[in-house]
Amino acid sequence: MTTEKKVDGWIDDLVGALCDPIIVYPSPWKDDLPDWIKPQITLERLVMNMKAMHEGGVPVGDTEVLAYIFPRTMEEPMSEQWMRIYTYVFTQAMKFKKVEVPEDLRRESLSDYDMRELNDLKTWIYQKRVQHRKEKAKAERQAGSQVEEENDKELKTETVQPSFF
């Protein structure tokens, strides 16, 4: 990969950290995220972008995963594995926020299998964010080209020889 593509990718991810939508589980409760979570996701995205730039990986933090899973918890009970993952990302999000988690809710680590599932979910969330960003850019380019075509049509003038007879 050329340096120019790396820089463009990094800039896209930086802009995405600030502008990308928050991907949440499709549920009637998807609009009920806590108020503190949205600004924390933006901060964590910036941190994760720097981390991904230096160490590799996907720039999706635990708070963003928490936001995705949160509406799902309102639907029906989740499997034991996803409850472990949910309590882990909750614990990590609260650490980022510098809030102490009660002992009975705290989960400091995951098994390798659970961590792979979590990383797969982070990769999927990142892919959905990038897909949305590309679709939005494509729609803006198409709208811009339509406006240019309309402006070109309006601006076309034909020279007409005045007729004096």
PDB file of C-alpha atoms in Angstrom:
ATOM      1  CA  MET A   1       0.000   0.000   0.000  1.00  0.00           C
ATOM      2  CA  THR A   2       1.344   3.387  -0.874  1.00  0.00           C
ATOM      3  CA  THR A   3       1.924   6.050   1.721  1.00  0.00           C
ATOM      4  CA  GLU A   4      -0.723   8.241   0.081  1.00  0.00           C
ATOM      5  CA  LYS A   5      -3.377   5.517   0.497  1.00  0.00           C
ATOM      6  CA  LYS A   6      -2.339   5.006   4.129  1.00  0.00           C
ATOM      7  CA  VAL A   7      -2.707   8.732   4.796  1.00  0.00           C
ATOM      8  CA  ASP A   8      -6.075   8.857   2.998  1.00  0.00           C
ATOM      9  CA  GLY A   9      -7.265   5.844   5.000  1.00  0.00           C
ATOM     10  CA  TRP A  10      -6.129   7.433   8.246  1.00  0.00           C
ATOM     11  CA  ILE A  11      -7.848  10.707   7.367  1.00  0.00           C
ATOM     12  CA  ASP A  12     -11.033   8.834   6.436  1.00  0.00           C
ATOM     13  CA  ASP A  13     -10.950   7.027   9.785  1.00  0.00           C
ATOM     14  CA  LEU A  14     -10.357  10.290  11.625  1.00  0.00           C
ATOM     15  CA  VAL A  15     -13.306  11.942   9.894  1.00  0.00           C
ATOM     16  CA  GLY A  16     -15.310   8.766  10.491  1.00  0.00           C
ATOM     17  CA  ALA A  17     -14.522   8.879  14.203  1.00  0.00           C
ATOM     18  CA  LEU A  18     -16.228  12.248  14.357  1.00  0.00           C
ATOM     19  CA  CYS A  19     -19.006  11.794  11.793  1.00  0.00           C
ATOM     20  CA  ASP A  20     -19.858   8.099  11.426  1.00  0.00           C
ATOM     21  CA  PRO A  21     -23.192   6.965  12.819  1.00  0.00           C
ATOM     22  CA  ILE A  22     -23.382   4.797  15.906  1.00  0.00           C
ATOM     23  CA  ILE A  23     -24.351   1.299  14.806  1.00  0.00           C
ATOM     24  CA  VAL A  24     -26.924  -0.214  17.170  1.00  0.00           C
ATOM     25  CA  TYR A  25     -28.893  -3.435  17.226  1.00  0.00           C
ATOM     26  CA  PRO A  26     -32.160  -2.930  15.292  1.00  0.00           C
ATOM     27  CA  SER A  27     -34.704  -2.725  18.082  1.00  0.00           C
ATOM     28  CA  PRO A  28     -37.513  -0.458  19.297  1.00  0.00           C
ATOM     29  CA  TRP A  29     -35.080   0.620  22.047  1.00  0.00           C
ATOM     30  CA  LYS A  30     -32.328   1.716  19.658  1.00  0.00           C
ATOM     31  CA  ASP A  31     -32.980   5.396  20.444  1.00  0.00           C
ATOM     32  CA  ASP A  32     -32.757   4.888  24.208  1.00  0.00           C
ATOM     33  CA  LEU A  33     -28.981   4.948  24.597  1.00  0.00           C
ATOM     34  CA  PRO A  34     -27.798   6.775  27.714  1.00  0.00           C
ATOM     35  CA  ASP A  35     -26.784  10.405  27.101  1.00  0.00           C
ATOM     36  CA  TRP A  36     -23.174   9.872  28.203  1.00  0.00           C
ATOM     37  CA  ILE A  37     -22.502   7.107  25.704  1.00  0.00           C
ATOM     38  CA  LYS A  38     -22.471   9.128  22.447  1.00  0.00           C
ATOM     39  CA  PRO A  39     -19.695  11.591  23.360  1.00  0.00           C
ATOM     40  CA  GLN A  40     -17.708   8.754  24.948  1.00  0.00           C
ATOM     41  CA  ILE A  41     -17.908   6.760  21.707  1.00  0.00           C
ATOM     42  CA  THR A  42     -16.476   9.717  19.782  1.00  0.00           C
ATOM     43  CA  LEU A  43     -13.581  10.080  22.245  1.00  0.00           C
ATOM     44  CA  GLU A  44     -12.935   6.366  22.260  1.00  0.00           C
ATOM     45  CA  ARG A  45     -12.984   6.254  18.442  1.00  0.00           C
ATOM     46  CA  LEU A  46     -10.239   8.887  18.362  1.00  0.00           C
ATOM     47  CA  VAL A  47      -8.171   6.910  20.871  1.00  0.00           C
ATOM     48  CA  MET A  48      -8.771   3.650  19.010  1.00  0.00           C
ATOM     49  CA  ASN A  49      -7.765   5.287  15.701  1.00  0.00           C
ATOM     50  CA  MET A  50      -4.393   6.243  17.176  1.00  0.00           C
ATOM     51  CA  LYS A  51      -4.003   2.778  18.672  1.00  0.00           C
ATOM     52  CA  ALA A  52      -4.946   1.072  15.375  1.00  0.00           C
ATOM     53  CA  MET A  53      -2.538   3.305  13.480  1.00  0.00           C
ATOM     54  CA  HIS A  54       0.391   2.240  15.676  1.00  0.00           C
ATOM     55  CA  GLU A  55      -0.545  -1.312  16.679  1.00  0.00           C
ATOM     56  CA  GLY A  56      -2.991  -2.393  13.979  1.00  0.00           C
ATOM     57  CA  GLY A  57      -6.448  -3.729  14.597  1.00  0.00           C
ATOM     58  CA  VAL A  58      -9.888  -2.254  14.210  1.00  0.00           C
ATOM     59  CA  PRO A  59     -10.667   1.259  15.559  1.00  0.00           C
ATOM     60  CA  VAL A  60     -13.795   0.206  17.459  1.00  0.00           C
ATOM     61  CA  GLY A  61     -13.833   0.541  21.219  1.00  0.00           C
ATOM     62  CA  ASP A  62     -15.713  -1.300  23.905  1.00  0.00           C
ATOM     63  CA  THR A  63     -18.152   1.576  24.426  1.00  0.00           C
ATOM     64  CA  GLU A  64     -19.233   1.332  20.794  1.00  0.00           C
ATOM     65  CA  VAL A  65     -19.830  -2.414  21.239  1.00  0.00           C
ATOM     66  CA  LEU A  66     -21.783  -1.640  24.409  1.00  0.00           C
ATOM     67  CA  ALA A  67     -23.970   0.767  22.426  1.00  0.00           C
ATOM     68  CA  TYR A  68     -24.613  -1.925  19.826  1.00  0.00           C
ATOM     69  CA  ILE A  69     -25.566  -4.616  22.351  1.00  0.00           C
ATOM     70  CA  PHE A  70     -27.543  -2.349  24.732  1.00  0.00           C
ATOM     71  CA  PRO A  71     -30.846  -2.324  22.745  1.00  0.00           C
ATOM     72  CA  ARG A  72     -30.576  -6.103  22.334  1.00  0.00           C
ATOM     73  CA  THR A  73     -30.591  -6.568  26.104  1.00  0.00           C
ATOM     74  CA  MET A  74     -34.089  -5.059  26.196  1.00  0.00           C
ATOM     75  CA  GLU A  75     -35.464  -7.601  23.698  1.00  0.00           C
ATOM     76  CA  GLU A  76     -35.099 -10.883  25.601  1.00  0.00           C
ATOM     77  CA  PRO A  77     -32.497 -12.690  27.699  1.00  0.00           C
ATOM     78  CA  MET A  78     -29.184 -13.223  25.941  1.00  0.00           C
ATOM     79  CA  SER A  79     -27.009 -16.315  25.955  1.00  0.00           C
ATOM     80  CA  GLU A  80     -24.457 -16.763  28.705  1.00  0.00           C
ATOM     81  CA  GLN A  81     -21.610 -16.022  26.301  1.00  0.00           C
ATOM     82  CA  TRP A  82     -23.091 -12.698  25.172  1.00  0.00           C
ATOM     83  CA  MET A  83     -23.818 -11.730  28.781  1.00  0.00           C
ATOM     84  CA  ARG A  84     -20.128 -12.288  29.566  1.00  0.00           C
ATOM     85  CA  ILE A  85     -19.165 -10.140  26.580  1.00  0.00           C
ATOM     86  CA  TYR A  86     -21.742  -7.485  27.536  1.00  0.00           C
ATOM     87  CA  THR A  87     -20.547  -7.270  31.157  1.00  0.00           C
ATOM     88  CA  TYR A  88     -16.927  -7.127  29.942  1.00  0.00           C
ATOM     89  CA  VAL A  89     -17.531  -4.223  27.533  1.00  0.00           C
ATOM     90  CA  PHE A  90     -19.641  -2.507  30.211  1.00  0.00           C
ATOM     91  CA  THR A  91     -16.745  -2.808  32.676  1.00  0.00           C
ATOM     92  CA  GLN A  92     -14.283  -1.466  30.092  1.00  0.00           C
ATOM     93  CA  ALA A  93     -16.583   1.444  29.168  1.00  0.00           C
ATOM     94  CA  MET A  94     -16.917   2.389  32.826  1.00  0.00           C
ATOM     95  CA  LYS A  95     -13.124   2.267  33.236  1.00  0.00           C
ATOM     96  CA  PHE A  96     -12.819   4.679  30.310  1.00  0.00           C
ATOM     97  CA  LYS A  97     -15.362   6.886  32.051  1.00  0.00           C
ATOM     98  CA  LYS A  98     -13.482   6.416  35.355  1.00  0.00           C
ATOM     99  CA  VAL A  99     -16.508   4.985  37.181  1.00  0.00           C
ATOM    100  CA  GLU A 100     -16.219   2.129  39.644  1.00  0.00           C
ATOM    101  CA  VAL A 101     -18.270  -0.925  38.652  1.00  0.00           C
ATOM    102  CA  PRO A 102     -19.842  -2.954  41.483  1.00  0.00           C
ATOM    103  CA  GLU A 103     -18.123  -6.286  42.086  1.00  0.00           C
ATOM    104  CA  ASP A 104     -21.144  -8.385  41.052  1.00  0.00           C
ATOM    105  CA  LEU A 105     -21.292  -6.666  37.625  1.00  0.00           C
ATOM    106  CA  ARG A 106     -17.554  -6.436  36.954  1.00  0.00           C
ATOM    107  CA  ARG A 107     -15.839  -8.668  34.396  1.00  0.00           C
ATOM    108  CA  GLU A 108     -12.155  -7.967  33.907  1.00  0.00           C
ATOM    109  CA  SER A 109     -11.304 -10.579  31.278  1.00  0.00           C
ATOM    110  CA  LEU A 110     -12.754 -12.906  28.667  1.00  0.00           C
ATOM    111  CA  SER A 111     -11.760 -16.348  27.451  1.00  0.00           C
ATOM    112  CA  ASP A 112      -9.956 -16.517  24.112  1.00  0.00           C
ATOM    113  CA  TYR A 113     -13.139 -17.774  22.457  1.00  0.00           C
ATOM    114  CA  ASP A 114     -15.242 -14.915  23.844  1.00  0.00           C
ATOM    115  CA  MET A 115     -12.539 -12.407  22.891  1.00  0.00           C
ATOM    116  CA  ARG A 116     -12.593 -13.701  19.301  1.00  0.00           C
ATOM    117  CA  GLU A 117     -16.374 -13.225  19.225  1.00  0.00           C
ATOM    118  CA  LEU A 118     -15.964  -9.692  20.583  1.00  0.00           C
ATOM    119  CA  ASN A 119     -13.273  -8.900  17.998  1.00  0.00           C
ATOM    120  CA  ASP A 120     -15.477 -10.305  15.226  1.00  0.00           C
ATOM    121  CA  LEU A 121     -18.286  -7.996  16.370  1.00  0.00           C
ATOM    122  CA  LYS A 122     -15.901  -5.025  16.430  1.00  0.00           C
ATOM    123  CA  THR A 123     -14.777  -5.852  12.882  1.00  0.00           C
ATOM    124  CA  TRP A 124     -18.394  -6.119  11.735  1.00  0.00           C
ATOM    125  CA  ILE A 125     -19.298  -2.763  13.355  1.00  0.00           C
ATOM    126  CA  TYR A 126     -16.295  -1.114  11.690  1.00  0.00           C
ATOM    127  CA  GLN A 127     -17.248  -2.560   8.289  1.00  0.00           C
ATOM    128  CA  LYS A 128     -20.800  -1.222   8.673  1.00  0.00           C
ATOM    129  CA  ARG A 129     -19.456   2.233   9.586  1.00  0.00           C
ATOM    130  CA  VAL A 130     -17.159   2.295   6.547  1.00  0.00           C
ATOM    131  CA  GLN A 131     -19.952   1.005   4.299  1.00  0.00           C
ATOM    132  CA  HIS A 132     -22.247   3.793   5.509  1.00  0.00           C
ATOM    133  CA  ARG A 133     -19.507   6.391   4.977  1.00  0.00           C
ATOM    134  CA  LYS A 134     -18.872   5.200   1.400  1.00  0.00           C
ATOM    135  CA  GLU A 135     -22.581   5.094   0.544  1.00  0.00           C
ATOM    136  CA  LYS A 136     -23.040   8.599   1.911  1.00  0.00           C
ATOM    137  CA  ALA A 137     -20.066   9.924  -0.092  1.00  0.00           C
ATOM    138  CA  LYS A 138     -21.371   8.234  -3.238  1.00  0.00           C
ATOM    139  CA  ALA A 139     -24.840   9.750  -2.751  1.00  0.00           C
ATOM    140  CA  GLU A 140     -23.289  13.199  -2.225  1.00  0.00           C
ATOM    141  CA  ARG A 141     -21.193  12.829  -5.389  1.00  0.00           C
ATOM    142  CA  GLN A 142     -24.258  11.770  -7.385  1.00  0.00           C
ATOM    143  CA  ALA A 143     -26.298  14.675  -6.004  1.00  0.00           C
ATOM    144  CA  GLY A 144     -23.434  17.041  -6.832  1.00  0.00           C
ATOM    145  CA  SER A 145     -23.147  15.781 -10.406  1.00  0.00           C
ATOM    146  CA  GLN A 146     -26.909  16.170 -10.899  1.00  0.00           C
ATOM    147  CA  VAL A 147     -26.714  19.765  -9.702  1.00  0.00           C
ATOM    148  CA  GLU A 148     -23.804  20.416 -12.073  1.00  0.00           C
ATOM    149  CA  GLU A 149     -25.761  18.949 -14.995  1.00  0.00           C
ATOM    150  CA  GLU A 150     -28.770  21.143 -14.175  1.00  0.00           C
ATOM    151  CA  ASN A 151     -26.534  24.200 -13.880  1.00  0.00           C
ATOM    152  CA  ASP A 152     -24.884  23.367 -17.213  1.00  0.00           C
ATOM    153  CA  LYS A 153     -28.302  23.132 -18.854  1.00  0.00           C
ATOM    154  CA  GLU A 154     -29.347  26.475 -17.387  1.00  0.00           C
ATOM    155  CA  LEU A 155     -26.121  28.188 -18.381  1.00  0.00           C
ATOM    156  CA  LYS A 156     -26.084  26.987 -21.982  1.00  0.00           C
ATOM    157  CA  THR A 157     -26.850  29.858 -24.244  1.00  0.00           C
ATOM    158  CA  GLU A 158     -27.023  29.924 -27.954  1.00  0.00           C
ATOM    159  CA  THR A 159     -25.830  32.849 -29.906  1.00  0.00           C
ATOM    160  CA  VAL A 160     -28.552  34.090 -32.145  1.00  0.00           C
ATOM    161  CA  GLN A 161     -27.981  36.497 -34.975  1.00  0.00           C
ATOM    162  CA  PRO A 162     -30.381  39.365 -34.528  1.00  0.00           C
ATOM    163  CA  SER A 163     -32.668  39.710 -37.431  1.00  0.00           C
ATOM    164  CA  PHE A 164     -33.192  43.233 -38.685  1.00  0.00           C
ATOM    165  CA  PHE A 165     -35.411  42.298 -41.603  1.00  0.00           C
TER     166      PHE A 165
END
